[in-house]
mmCIF file of C-alpha atoms in Angstrom:
data_model
loop_
_atom_site.group_PDB
_atom_site.id
_atom_site.type_symbol
_atom_site.label_atom_id
_atom_site.label_comp_id
_atom_site.label_asym_id
_atom_site.label_seq_id
_atom_site.Cartn_x
_atom_site.Cartn_y
_atom_site.Cartn_z
ATOM 1 C CA GLN A 25 -124.349 64.631 -219.000
ATOM 2 C CA ASN A 26 -128.070 65.177 -218.494
ATOM 3 C CA PHE A 27 -130.510 62.345 -217.943
ATOM 4 C CA PHE A 28 -133.274 64.160 -219.843
ATOM 5 C CA ASN A 29 -132.855 65.774 -223.267
ATOM 6 C CA GLN A 30 -134.059 69.339 -222.763
ATOM 7 C CA ARG A 31 -135.809 70.401 -225.960
ATOM 8 C CA GLY A 32 -137.309 73.753 -224.936
ATOM 9 C CA THR A 33 -140.883 74.645 -225.788
ATOM 10 C CA TYR A 34 -143.158 71.978 -227.310
ATOM 11 C CA ALA A 35 -143.257 72.348 -231.096
ATOM 12 C CA THR A 36 -145.512 70.959 -233.803
ATOM 13 C CA ALA A 37 -144.111 68.512 -236.414
ATOM 14 C CA THR A 38 -141.069 67.710 -234.278
ATOM 15 C CA ALA A 39 -139.590 64.235 -233.815
ATOM 16 C CA TYR A 40 -139.387 63.553 -230.080
ATOM 17 C CA LYS A 41 -137.522 60.655 -228.485
ATOM 18 C CA ARG A 42 -138.034 58.911 -225.174
ATOM 19 C CA LEU A 43 -136.755 61.102 -222.291
ATOM 20 C CA ASP A 44 -137.031 64.342 -224.269
ATOM 21 C CA MET A 45 -138.226 67.134 -221.968
ATOM 22 C CA VAL A 46 -140.446 69.996 -223.193
ATOM 23 C CA GLN A 47 -142.307 72.912 -221.700
ATOM 24 C CA SER A 48 -145.904 73.708 -222.568
ATOM 25 C CA GLY A 49 -147.308 76.708 -220.751
ATOM 26 C CA GLN A 50 -146.323 76.387 -217.090
ATOM 27 C CA LYS A 51 -145.932 72.609 -217.315
ATOM 28 C CA VAL A 52 -142.924 70.434 -218.117
ATOM 29 C CA PHE A 53 -143.375 67.016 -219.727
ATOM 30 C CA ILE A 54 -141.127 63.996 -220.352
ATOM 31 C CA CYS A 55 -141.615 61.968 -223.540
ATOM 32 C CA ILE A 56 -142.415 58.309 -222.887
ATOM 33 C CA THR A 57 -143.109 57.222 -226.489
ATOM 34 C CA PRO A 58 -141.050 58.303 -229.508
ATOM 35 C CA HIS A 59 -143.252 60.165 -231.992
ATOM 36 C CA THR A 60 -143.634 63.153 -234.290
ATOM 37 C CA SER A 61 -145.692 65.813 -232.561
ATOM 38 C CA GLY A 62 -149.042 67.126 -233.636
ATOM 39 C CA SER A 63 -150.419 70.618 -233.078
ATOM 40 C CA VAL A 64 -151.530 69.680 -229.540
ATOM 41 C CA LEU A 65 -149.380 67.852 -226.987
ATOM 42 C CA ASP A 66 -150.677 64.256 -226.805
ATOM 43 C CA VAL A 67 -150.719 63.395 -223.076
ATOM 44 C CA THR A 68 -150.674 59.665 -223.888
ATOM 45 C CA LYS A 69 -147.092 60.100 -225.160
ATOM 46 C CA TRP A 70 -145.862 62.318 -222.332
ATOM 47 C CA VAL A 71 -145.758 62.216 -218.551
ATOM 48 C CA LEU A 72 -146.187 65.379 -216.499
ATOM 49 C CA PHE A 73 -142.900 66.154 -214.731
ATOM 50 C CA PHE A 74 -143.636 69.560 -213.189
ATOM 51 C CA ASN A 75 -146.844 71.566 -212.947
ATOM 52 C CA GLY A 76 -146.078 75.244 -212.457
ATOM 53 C CA ASP A 77 -149.797 76.067 -212.333
ATOM 54 C CA ALA A 78 -150.205 73.827 -209.263
ATOM 55 C CA VAL A 79 -147.179 75.380 -207.556
ATOM 56 C CA LEU A 80 -148.513 78.892 -208.164
ATOM 57 C CA SER A 81 -151.900 77.835 -206.812
ATOM 58 C CA GLU A 82 -150.292 76.448 -203.638
ATOM 59 C CA VAL A 83 -148.287 79.657 -203.118
ATOM 60 C CA GLN A 84 -151.397 81.798 -203.556
ATOM 61 C CA GLU A 85 -153.350 79.575 -201.140
ATOM 62 C CA PHE A 86 -150.544 79.875 -198.567
ATOM 63 C CA LYS A 87 -150.472 83.660 -198.911
ATOM 64 C CA THR A 88 -154.239 83.832 -198.464
ATOM 65 C CA ASN A 89 -154.732 81.282 -195.683
ATOM 66 C CA SER A 90 -151.494 80.817 -193.760
ATOM 67 C CA GLU A 91 -149.407 83.956 -194.110
ATOM 68 C CA PRO A 92 -151.809 86.201 -192.111
ATOM 69 C CA ARG A 93 -151.932 83.636 -189.270
ATOM 70 C CA LEU A 94 -148.137 83.380 -189.213
ATOM 71 C CA ASP A 95 -147.886 87.173 -189.067
ATOM 72 C CA ARG A 96 -150.231 87.235 -186.051
ATOM 73 C CA LEU A 97 -148.306 84.404 -184.375
ATOM 74 C CA GLU A 98 -145.005 86.220 -184.918
ATOM 75 C CA GLU A 99 -146.454 89.394 -183.426
ATOM 76 C CA ALA A 100 -147.811 87.503 -180.398
ATOM 77 C CA VAL A 101 -144.427 85.862 -179.762
ATOM 78 C CA LEU A 102 -142.567 89.157 -180.077
ATOM 79 C CA LEU A 103 -145.022 90.802 -177.688
ATOM 80 C CA ASP A 104 -144.663 87.909 -175.260
ATOM 81 C CA ILE A 105 -140.877 88.260 -175.123
ATOM 82 C CA ASP A 106 -141.108 92.080 -174.891
ATOM 83 C CA VAL A 107 -139.502 92.765 -178.258
ATOM 84 C CA LEU A 108 -142.473 94.835 -179.407
#
């Protein structure tokens, strides 16, 4: 038994109930107010559950800012213990 009702991709003219879960783009929303959907997801009737855009942004920021420093640190440690 699932807590949320997974409904797939957000669709226009669809009756949604409380705790229905939909995907719109890279985001996942939970319905907080029963309603019939319009052409655009009404954020007053949904709560953001997961933001894939934010996760992707964090991963890209890590790769740009932190990954090169970790690579240099790893190399320094390996040199220090005579592995390289």
